[in-house]
């Protein structure tokens, strides 16, 4: 897990350096702008790996991204929750310790999910008279964190790792923006690891 985080940090540093170098080579410094968006997607995974881990080869994700756009160069950092379709869920009797359920005993089923972090960088082309339509091509790196089958909000319950990995990817996004909001679609192809591809929609704004 530490190796994944180290590789993610290294990629972020490389992305930042490339963006800075582009600004210096342009001969002028222009102030960029931040874009923030939420998104949802369907994700395809490697069938052999998911069969071994007891989950289906498709999943859903919900996430958020922050994009810094300068001189048509887009640097992104984001995170998402990956929700597996689990075939090996378990049930466990739990006892409540909260304010309204202290001592209550119930049987609860597990959930299977992961947290994904990523960084990416690439170029953006703008079209039409208002420059509201944009095509963005990026390359990046993703890491799966806390990929497991467990019972939410339970401190002493059983849990088990779901041993799947993300990795480098390429991403193409098409967005249509107004003064206050943007809508987009994207496709993402992973180049290695257990994630194959993703297709999603996004809604965002800029500051």
Short mmCIF file of N, CA and C in Angstrom, two decimals, residues 23-182:
data_model
loop_
_atom_site.label_atom_id
_atom_site.label_comp_id
_atom_site.label_asym_id
_atom_site.label_seq_id
_atom_site.Cartn_x
_atom_site.Cartn_y
_atom_site.Cartn_z
N UNK A 23 4.63 26.43 -18.58
CA UNK A 23 4.43 27.84 -18.32
C UNK A 23 5.70 28.62 -18.61
N UNK A 24 6.86 28.09 -18.19
CA UNK A 24 8.11 28.79 -18.39
C UNK A 24 8.46 28.88 -19.87
N UNK A 25 8.18 27.81 -20.63
CA UNK A 25 8.49 27.80 -22.05
C UNK A 25 7.59 28.73 -22.85
N UNK A 26 6.43 29.05 -22.31
CA UNK A 26 5.51 29.91 -23.03
C UNK A 26 5.97 31.36 -23.04
N UNK A 27 6.89 31.70 -22.12
CA UNK A 27 7.43 33.04 -22.06
C UNK A 27 6.58 34.01 -21.29
N UNK A 28 5.41 33.59 -20.81
CA UNK A 28 4.53 34.47 -20.04
C UNK A 28 3.76 33.65 -19.04
N UNK A 29 3.52 34.23 -17.87
CA UNK A 29 2.77 33.55 -16.83
C UNK A 29 1.34 34.03 -16.88
N UNK A 30 0.40 33.11 -17.02
CA UNK A 30 -1.01 33.46 -17.00
C UNK A 30 -1.67 32.72 -15.84
N UNK A 31 -2.50 33.43 -15.12
CA UNK A 31 -3.18 32.85 -13.97
C UNK A 31 -4.22 31.85 -14.44
N UNK A 32 -4.18 30.65 -13.89
CA UNK A 32 -5.14 29.62 -14.27
C UNK A 32 -6.42 29.72 -13.48
N UNK A 33 -7.31 28.76 -13.70
CA UNK A 33 -8.57 28.72 -12.99
C UNK A 33 -8.85 27.30 -12.51
N UNK A 34 -9.57 27.21 -11.41
CA UNK A 34 -9.94 25.93 -10.83
C UNK A 34 -11.34 25.53 -11.27
N UNK A 35 -11.47 24.27 -11.63
CA UNK A 35 -12.78 23.68 -11.91
C UNK A 35 -12.99 22.51 -10.95
N UNK A 36 -14.19 22.40 -10.39
CA UNK A 36 -14.53 21.30 -9.50
C UNK A 36 -15.76 20.58 -10.06
N UNK A 37 -15.75 19.26 -9.96
CA UNK A 37 -16.87 18.49 -10.51
C UNK A 37 -17.11 17.23 -9.71
N UNK A 38 -18.35 16.81 -9.69
CA UNK A 38 -18.73 15.51 -9.17
C UNK A 38 -19.10 14.61 -10.34
N UNK A 39 -18.92 13.33 -10.19
CA UNK A 39 -19.18 12.43 -11.32
C UNK A 39 -19.61 11.05 -10.84
N UNK A 40 -20.22 10.32 -11.75
CA UNK A 40 -20.57 8.93 -11.51
C UNK A 40 -20.22 8.13 -12.74
N UNK A 41 -19.85 6.87 -12.56
CA UNK A 41 -19.42 6.07 -13.70
C UNK A 41 -19.68 4.59 -13.48
N UNK A 42 -19.66 3.87 -14.57
CA UNK A 42 -19.61 2.41 -14.53
C UNK A 42 -18.18 1.99 -14.86
N UNK A 43 -17.71 0.97 -14.16
CA UNK A 43 -16.31 0.54 -14.28
C UNK A 43 -16.27 -0.94 -14.61
N UNK A 44 -15.49 -1.30 -15.61
CA UNK A 44 -15.27 -2.70 -15.95
C UNK A 44 -13.95 -3.16 -15.35
N UNK A 45 -13.93 -4.39 -14.84
CA UNK A 45 -12.75 -4.94 -14.18
C UNK A 45 -12.35 -6.25 -14.85
N UNK A 46 -11.13 -6.68 -14.59
CA UNK A 46 -10.63 -7.92 -15.14
C UNK A 46 -11.39 -9.11 -14.55
N UNK A 47 -11.98 -9.94 -15.43
CA UNK A 47 -12.83 -11.03 -14.98
C UNK A 47 -12.11 -12.09 -14.17
N UNK A 48 -10.88 -12.42 -14.54
CA UNK A 48 -10.14 -13.44 -13.80
C UNK A 48 -9.82 -12.99 -12.38
N UNK A 49 -9.41 -11.74 -12.25
CA UNK A 49 -9.07 -11.21 -10.92
C UNK A 49 -10.29 -11.10 -10.03
N UNK A 50 -11.39 -10.62 -10.60
CA UNK A 50 -12.59 -10.44 -9.78
C UNK A 50 -13.19 -11.78 -9.36
N UNK A 51 -13.07 -12.81 -10.22
CA UNK A 51 -13.58 -14.13 -9.85
C UNK A 51 -12.83 -14.67 -8.63
N UNK A 52 -11.54 -14.44 -8.56
CA UNK A 52 -10.74 -14.89 -7.42
C UNK A 52 -11.11 -14.15 -6.14
N UNK A 53 -11.55 -12.89 -6.30
CA UNK A 53 -11.86 -12.07 -5.13
C UNK A 53 -13.34 -12.08 -4.75
N UNK A 54 -14.16 -12.79 -5.53
CA UNK A 54 -15.56 -12.93 -5.17
C UNK A 54 -16.44 -11.75 -5.50
N UNK A 55 -16.04 -10.93 -6.48
CA UNK A 55 -16.88 -9.81 -6.90
C UNK A 55 -17.10 -9.91 -8.41
N UNK A 56 -18.13 -9.19 -8.89
CA UNK A 56 -18.44 -9.18 -10.32
C UNK A 56 -17.40 -8.34 -11.08
N UNK A 57 -17.38 -8.51 -12.40
CA UNK A 57 -16.41 -7.78 -13.21
C UNK A 57 -16.92 -6.41 -13.66
N UNK A 58 -17.92 -5.89 -12.97
CA UNK A 58 -18.38 -4.52 -13.20
C UNK A 58 -18.68 -3.89 -11.85
N UNK A 59 -18.50 -2.57 -11.78
CA UNK A 59 -18.72 -1.84 -10.53
C UNK A 59 -19.22 -0.45 -10.86
N UNK A 60 -19.59 0.28 -9.82
CA UNK A 60 -20.01 1.67 -9.97
C UNK A 60 -19.09 2.56 -9.12
N UNK A 61 -18.97 3.80 -9.53
CA UNK A 61 -18.15 4.73 -8.75
C UNK A 61 -18.84 6.08 -8.64
N UNK A 62 -18.59 6.75 -7.53
CA UNK A 62 -19.05 8.12 -7.29
C UNK A 62 -17.84 8.89 -6.79
N UNK A 63 -17.55 10.04 -7.40
CA UNK A 63 -16.35 10.74 -7.01
C UNK A 63 -16.39 12.23 -7.26
N UNK A 64 -15.26 12.87 -6.99
CA UNK A 64 -15.10 14.31 -7.19
C UNK A 64 -13.70 14.58 -7.69
N UNK A 65 -13.56 15.63 -8.50
CA UNK A 65 -12.26 15.98 -9.05
C UNK A 65 -12.05 17.48 -9.00
N UNK A 66 -10.81 17.89 -8.85
CA UNK A 66 -10.41 19.29 -8.93
C UNK A 66 -9.44 19.42 -10.10
N UNK A 67 -9.76 20.31 -11.04
CA UNK A 67 -8.94 20.51 -12.24
C UNK A 67 -8.37 21.93 -12.23
N UNK A 68 -7.08 22.03 -12.45
CA UNK A 68 -6.45 23.34 -12.58
C UNK A 68 -6.07 23.52 -14.04
N UNK A 69 -6.65 24.55 -14.68
CA UNK A 69 -6.48 24.76 -16.12
C UNK A 69 -5.66 26.03 -16.35
N UNK A 70 -4.54 25.88 -17.06
CA UNK A 70 -3.68 27.01 -17.36
C UNK A 70 -3.01 26.81 -18.71
N UNK A 71 -3.14 27.78 -19.59
CA UNK A 71 -2.56 27.70 -20.93
C UNK A 71 -3.00 26.42 -21.65
N UNK A 72 -4.27 26.05 -21.47
CA UNK A 72 -4.86 24.85 -22.09
C UNK A 72 -4.30 23.55 -21.52
N UNK A 73 -3.52 23.63 -20.46
CA UNK A 73 -2.97 22.45 -19.81
C UNK A 73 -3.81 22.15 -18.57
N UNK A 74 -4.31 20.93 -18.45
CA UNK A 74 -5.23 20.57 -17.37
C UNK A 74 -4.55 19.57 -16.43
N UNK A 75 -4.42 19.94 -15.17
CA UNK A 75 -3.88 19.07 -14.14
C UNK A 75 -5.00 18.72 -13.16
N UNK A 76 -5.22 17.44 -12.93
CA UNK A 76 -6.37 16.99 -12.14
C UNK A 76 -5.93 16.11 -10.98
N UNK A 77 -6.68 16.23 -9.89
CA UNK A 77 -6.52 15.32 -8.76
C UNK A 77 -7.92 15.00 -8.25
N UNK A 78 -8.15 13.73 -7.93
CA UNK A 78 -9.50 13.37 -7.52
C UNK A 78 -9.54 12.09 -6.71
N UNK A 79 -10.72 11.79 -6.25
CA UNK A 79 -10.95 10.57 -5.48
C UNK A 79 -12.37 10.08 -5.69
N UNK A 80 -12.55 8.79 -5.55
CA UNK A 80 -13.87 8.22 -5.75
C UNK A 80 -14.06 6.97 -4.90
N UNK A 81 -15.30 6.66 -4.64
CA UNK A 81 -15.66 5.42 -3.97
C UNK A 81 -16.07 4.42 -5.05
N UNK A 82 -15.40 3.29 -5.07
CA UNK A 82 -15.71 2.23 -6.03
C UNK A 82 -16.57 1.19 -5.32
N UNK A 83 -17.76 0.95 -5.85
CA UNK A 83 -18.74 0.06 -5.22
C UNK A 83 -18.80 -1.25 -6.00
N UNK A 84 -18.29 -2.32 -5.40
CA UNK A 84 -18.29 -3.62 -6.06
C UNK A 84 -19.66 -4.28 -5.99
N UNK A 85 -19.95 -5.11 -6.98
CA UNK A 85 -21.11 -6.02 -6.93
C UNK A 85 -20.60 -7.32 -6.32
N UNK A 86 -20.91 -7.53 -5.03
CA UNK A 86 -20.25 -8.58 -4.25
C UNK A 86 -20.98 -9.92 -4.35
N UNK A 87 -20.22 -10.97 -4.56
CA UNK A 87 -20.76 -12.34 -4.57
C UNK A 87 -20.40 -13.12 -3.32
N UNK A 88 -19.65 -12.53 -2.43
CA UNK A 88 -19.17 -13.26 -1.24
C UNK A 88 -19.44 -12.47 0.04
N UNK A 89 -20.57 -11.81 0.09
CA UNK A 89 -20.89 -11.04 1.30
C UNK A 89 -21.12 -11.97 2.47
N UNK A 90 -20.91 -11.46 3.66
CA UNK A 90 -21.14 -12.24 4.86
C UNK A 90 -22.06 -11.47 5.80
N UNK A 91 -22.62 -12.17 6.78
CA UNK A 91 -23.48 -11.53 7.77
C UNK A 91 -22.89 -11.75 9.15
N UNK A 92 -23.11 -10.77 10.01
CA UNK A 92 -22.56 -10.86 11.36
C UNK A 92 -23.51 -10.17 12.34
N UNK A 93 -23.65 -10.77 13.51
CA UNK A 93 -24.46 -10.16 14.57
C UNK A 93 -23.67 -9.04 15.21
N UNK A 94 -24.28 -7.88 15.30
CA UNK A 94 -23.61 -6.71 15.87
C UNK A 94 -24.47 -6.13 16.99
N UNK A 95 -23.78 -5.46 17.90
CA UNK A 95 -24.45 -4.81 19.02
C UNK A 95 -24.20 -3.31 18.94
N UNK A 96 -25.28 -2.55 18.96
CA UNK A 96 -25.17 -1.11 18.83
C UNK A 96 -24.59 -0.46 20.07
N UNK A 97 -23.83 0.62 19.85
CA UNK A 97 -23.25 1.38 20.96
C UNK A 97 -23.55 2.86 20.81
N UNK A 98 -24.46 3.22 19.91
CA UNK A 98 -24.78 4.62 19.68
C UNK A 98 -25.79 5.15 20.67
N UNK A 99 -26.09 6.44 20.50
CA UNK A 99 -27.00 7.12 21.41
C UNK A 99 -28.41 6.54 21.36
N UNK A 100 -28.86 6.17 20.16
CA UNK A 100 -30.24 5.71 19.99
C UNK A 100 -30.35 4.20 19.81
N UNK A 101 -29.23 3.47 19.77
CA UNK A 101 -29.32 2.01 19.61
C UNK A 101 -28.37 1.28 20.55
N UNK A 102 -28.08 1.86 21.69
CA UNK A 102 -27.16 1.27 22.65
C UNK A 102 -27.70 -0.07 23.15
N UNK A 103 -26.94 -1.14 22.85
CA UNK A 103 -27.34 -2.47 23.28
C UNK A 103 -28.22 -3.21 22.31
N UNK A 104 -28.68 -2.56 21.24
CA UNK A 104 -29.52 -3.24 20.26
C UNK A 104 -28.69 -4.25 19.48
N UNK A 105 -29.23 -5.45 19.29
CA UNK A 105 -28.54 -6.52 18.58
C UNK A 105 -29.25 -6.76 17.25
N UNK A 106 -28.47 -6.85 16.17
CA UNK A 106 -29.04 -7.08 14.85
C UNK A 106 -28.05 -7.86 14.00
N UNK A 107 -28.54 -8.40 12.89
CA UNK A 107 -27.68 -9.09 11.94
C UNK A 107 -27.48 -8.19 10.73
N UNK A 108 -26.23 -7.90 10.42
CA UNK A 108 -25.89 -6.93 9.37
C UNK A 108 -25.06 -7.60 8.29
N UNK A 109 -25.33 -7.25 7.03
CA UNK A 109 -24.58 -7.78 5.89
C UNK A 109 -23.42 -6.86 5.54
N UNK A 110 -22.39 -7.43 4.97
CA UNK A 110 -21.20 -6.68 4.60
C UNK A 110 -21.40 -5.94 3.28
N UNK A 111 -20.55 -4.96 3.03
CA UNK A 111 -20.47 -4.26 1.77
C UNK A 111 -19.06 -4.42 1.22
N UNK A 112 -18.92 -4.30 -0.10
CA UNK A 112 -17.60 -4.42 -0.73
C UNK A 112 -17.34 -3.15 -1.53
N UNK A 113 -16.30 -2.43 -1.17
CA UNK A 113 -15.98 -1.20 -1.88
C UNK A 113 -14.51 -0.85 -1.69
N UNK A 114 -14.10 0.20 -2.36
CA UNK A 114 -12.72 0.68 -2.28
C UNK A 114 -12.72 2.18 -2.46
N UNK A 115 -11.61 2.79 -2.05
CA UNK A 115 -11.41 4.22 -2.28
C UNK A 115 -10.28 4.37 -3.29
N UNK A 116 -10.53 5.14 -4.33
CA UNK A 116 -9.55 5.31 -5.40
C UNK A 116 -9.07 6.75 -5.44
N UNK A 117 -7.75 6.94 -5.51
CA UNK A 117 -7.14 8.25 -5.67
C UNK A 117 -6.43 8.30 -7.01
N UNK A 118 -6.42 9.47 -7.64
CA UNK A 118 -5.72 9.58 -8.92
C UNK A 118 -5.20 10.99 -9.16
N UNK A 119 -4.18 11.07 -10.02
CA UNK A 119 -3.69 12.33 -10.57
C UNK A 119 -3.59 12.16 -12.07
N UNK A 120 -3.79 13.24 -12.80
CA UNK A 120 -3.74 13.17 -14.27
C UNK A 120 -3.36 14.53 -14.81
N UNK A 121 -2.84 14.54 -16.04
CA UNK A 121 -2.50 15.79 -16.70
C UNK A 121 -2.63 15.61 -18.20
N UNK A 122 -2.97 16.71 -18.90
CA UNK A 122 -3.11 16.63 -20.34
C UNK A 122 -3.54 17.95 -20.93
N UNK A 123 -3.90 17.92 -22.20
CA UNK A 123 -4.18 19.13 -22.96
C UNK A 123 -5.68 19.25 -23.25
N UNK A 124 -6.13 20.51 -23.36
CA UNK A 124 -7.54 20.78 -23.61
C UNK A 124 -7.70 21.66 -24.86
N UNK A 125 -8.61 21.24 -25.73
CA UNK A 125 -8.96 22.03 -26.91
C UNK A 125 -10.36 22.59 -26.70
N UNK A 126 -10.55 23.89 -27.00
CA UNK A 126 -11.86 24.53 -26.86
C UNK A 126 -12.42 24.87 -28.24
N UNK A 127 -13.77 24.75 -28.36
CA UNK A 127 -14.43 24.95 -29.63
C UNK A 127 -15.62 25.88 -29.48
N UNK A 128 -16.21 26.25 -30.58
CA UNK A 128 -17.34 27.15 -30.80
C UNK A 128 -16.99 28.59 -30.39
N UNK A 129 -17.86 29.52 -30.73
CA UNK A 129 -17.56 30.94 -30.53
C UNK A 129 -17.41 31.29 -29.06
N UNK A 130 -18.20 30.67 -28.20
CA UNK A 130 -18.13 30.98 -26.77
C UNK A 130 -17.04 30.19 -26.06
N UNK A 131 -16.35 29.30 -26.77
CA UNK A 131 -15.31 28.46 -26.18
C UNK A 131 -15.88 27.60 -25.06
N UNK A 132 -17.17 27.24 -25.18
CA UNK A 132 -17.81 26.49 -24.11
C UNK A 132 -17.67 24.98 -24.23
N UNK A 133 -17.37 24.50 -25.44
CA UNK A 133 -17.21 23.06 -25.65
C UNK A 133 -15.72 22.74 -25.60
N UNK A 134 -15.37 21.73 -24.82
CA UNK A 134 -13.95 21.40 -24.64
C UNK A 134 -13.72 19.90 -24.73
N UNK A 135 -12.65 19.55 -25.42
CA UNK A 135 -12.17 18.16 -25.47
C UNK A 135 -10.85 18.11 -24.73
N UNK A 136 -10.75 17.20 -23.76
CA UNK A 136 -9.54 17.07 -22.95
C UNK A 136 -9.00 15.66 -23.03
N UNK A 137 -7.71 15.53 -23.31
CA UNK A 137 -7.04 14.24 -23.32
C UNK A 137 -5.98 14.25 -22.22
N UNK A 138 -6.01 13.23 -21.34
CA UNK A 138 -5.09 13.18 -20.21
C UNK A 138 -4.50 11.79 -20.03
N UNK A 139 -3.35 11.75 -19.41
CA UNK A 139 -2.77 10.53 -18.91
C UNK A 139 -2.59 10.65 -17.42
N UNK A 140 -2.71 9.55 -16.68
CA UNK A 140 -2.60 9.66 -15.23
C UNK A 140 -2.33 8.32 -14.57
N UNK A 141 -2.39 8.35 -13.26
CA UNK A 141 -2.13 7.17 -12.44
C UNK A 141 -3.15 7.10 -11.32
N UNK A 142 -3.71 5.92 -11.07
CA UNK A 142 -4.70 5.72 -10.02
C UNK A 142 -4.24 4.62 -9.07
N UNK A 143 -4.64 4.73 -7.81
CA UNK A 143 -4.33 3.72 -6.81
C UNK A 143 -5.58 3.40 -6.01
N UNK A 144 -5.83 2.12 -5.78
CA UNK A 144 -6.95 1.68 -4.95
C UNK A 144 -6.49 1.61 -3.49
N UNK A 145 -7.23 2.28 -2.62
CA UNK A 145 -6.92 2.33 -1.19
C UNK A 145 -8.08 1.68 -0.42
N UNK A 146 -7.77 0.88 0.57
CA UNK A 146 -8.80 0.27 1.42
C UNK A 146 -9.84 -0.48 0.61
N UNK A 147 -9.37 -1.36 -0.25
CA UNK A 147 -10.26 -2.20 -1.04
C UNK A 147 -10.60 -3.43 -0.19
N UNK A 148 -11.85 -3.50 0.28
CA UNK A 148 -12.18 -4.56 1.23
C UNK A 148 -13.67 -4.86 1.28
N UNK A 149 -13.95 -5.98 1.90
CA UNK A 149 -15.32 -6.44 2.20
C UNK A 149 -15.48 -6.31 3.71
N UNK A 150 -16.43 -5.49 4.16
CA UNK A 150 -16.54 -5.22 5.59
C UNK A 150 -17.94 -4.72 5.92
N UNK A 151 -18.19 -4.53 7.20
CA UNK A 151 -19.44 -3.96 7.69
C UNK A 151 -19.17 -2.52 8.09
N UNK A 152 -19.91 -1.60 7.49
CA UNK A 152 -19.68 -0.17 7.74
C UNK A 152 -19.95 0.19 9.20
N UNK A 153 -19.14 1.11 9.70
CA UNK A 153 -19.32 1.69 11.04
C UNK A 153 -19.31 0.64 12.14
N UNK A 154 -18.52 -0.40 11.94
CA UNK A 154 -18.40 -1.44 12.96
C UNK A 154 -16.92 -1.57 13.35
N UNK A 155 -16.63 -1.37 14.63
CA UNK A 155 -15.23 -1.31 15.06
C UNK A 155 -14.61 -2.69 15.28
N UNK A 156 -15.41 -3.71 15.56
CA UNK A 156 -14.85 -5.02 15.88
C UNK A 156 -15.36 -6.12 14.95
N UNK A 157 -15.89 -5.75 13.81
CA UNK A 157 -16.43 -6.74 12.89
C UNK A 157 -15.33 -7.34 12.01
N UNK A 158 -15.63 -8.50 11.46
CA UNK A 158 -14.72 -9.16 10.53
C UNK A 158 -14.63 -8.36 9.24
N UNK A 159 -13.47 -8.36 8.60
CA UNK A 159 -13.29 -7.74 7.28
C UNK A 159 -12.22 -8.51 6.53
N UNK A 160 -12.21 -8.40 5.21
CA UNK A 160 -11.18 -9.04 4.41
C UNK A 160 -10.85 -8.18 3.20
N UNK A 161 -9.58 -8.21 2.81
CA UNK A 161 -9.13 -7.41 1.68
C UNK A 161 -9.66 -7.98 0.37
N UNK A 162 -9.93 -7.09 -0.56
CA UNK A 162 -10.23 -7.45 -1.95
C UNK A 162 -9.02 -7.01 -2.75
N UNK A 163 -8.21 -7.95 -3.14
CA UNK A 163 -6.89 -7.67 -3.69
C UNK A 163 -6.96 -7.33 -5.19
N UNK A 164 -7.36 -6.09 -5.47
CA UNK A 164 -7.40 -5.58 -6.83
C UNK A 164 -6.58 -4.30 -6.90
N UNK A 165 -5.99 -4.05 -8.06
CA UNK A 165 -5.13 -2.88 -8.23
C UNK A 165 -5.60 -2.02 -9.39
N UNK A 166 -5.37 -0.71 -9.26
CA UNK A 166 -5.53 0.20 -10.38
C UNK A 166 -4.15 0.41 -11.01
N UNK A 167 -3.98 1.48 -11.77
CA UNK A 167 -2.70 1.72 -12.42
C UNK A 167 -2.76 2.91 -13.35
N UNK A 168 -1.84 3.00 -14.31
CA UNK A 168 -1.85 4.12 -15.26
C UNK A 168 -3.06 4.04 -16.20
N UNK A 169 -3.50 5.21 -16.67
CA UNK A 169 -4.67 5.25 -17.54
C UNK A 169 -4.57 6.43 -18.51
N UNK A 170 -5.39 6.37 -19.54
CA UNK A 170 -5.62 7.51 -20.43
C UNK A 170 -7.11 7.84 -20.36
N UNK A 171 -7.42 9.13 -20.53
CA UNK A 171 -8.80 9.58 -20.34
C UNK A 171 -9.14 10.65 -21.37
N UNK A 172 -10.31 10.53 -21.97
CA UNK A 172 -10.83 11.54 -22.89
C UNK A 172 -12.14 12.07 -22.34
N UNK A 173 -12.26 13.41 -22.25
CA UNK A 173 -13.45 14.04 -21.70
C UNK A 173 -13.99 15.07 -22.68
N UNK A 174 -15.31 15.15 -22.76
CA UNK A 174 -15.98 16.16 -23.58
C UNK A 174 -16.95 16.90 -22.68
N UNK A 175 -16.78 18.23 -22.56
CA UNK A 175 -17.62 19.01 -21.66
C UNK A 175 -18.23 20.20 -22.39
N UNK A 176 -19.38 20.61 -21.91
CA UNK A 176 -20.07 21.80 -22.41
C UNK A 176 -20.32 22.71 -21.22
N UNK A 177 -19.75 23.92 -21.25
CA UNK A 177 -19.77 24.80 -20.09
C UNK A 177 -20.53 26.09 -20.37
N UNK A 178 -21.24 26.56 -19.35
CA UNK A 178 -21.82 27.90 -19.35
C UNK A 178 -21.01 28.75 -18.38
N UNK A 179 -21.51 29.92 -18.03
CA UNK A 179 -20.78 30.78 -17.09
C UNK A 179 -20.69 30.17 -15.70
N UNK A 180 -21.66 29.32 -15.34
CA UNK A 180 -21.71 28.85 -13.95
C UNK A 180 -21.61 27.35 -13.79
N UNK A 181 -21.91 26.57 -14.83
CA UNK A 181 -21.96 25.11 -14.66
C UNK A 181 -21.48 24.43 -15.93
N UNK A 182 -20.98 23.21 -15.76
CA UNK A 182 -20.52 22.42 -16.90
C UNK A 182 -21.08 21.01 -16.79
#
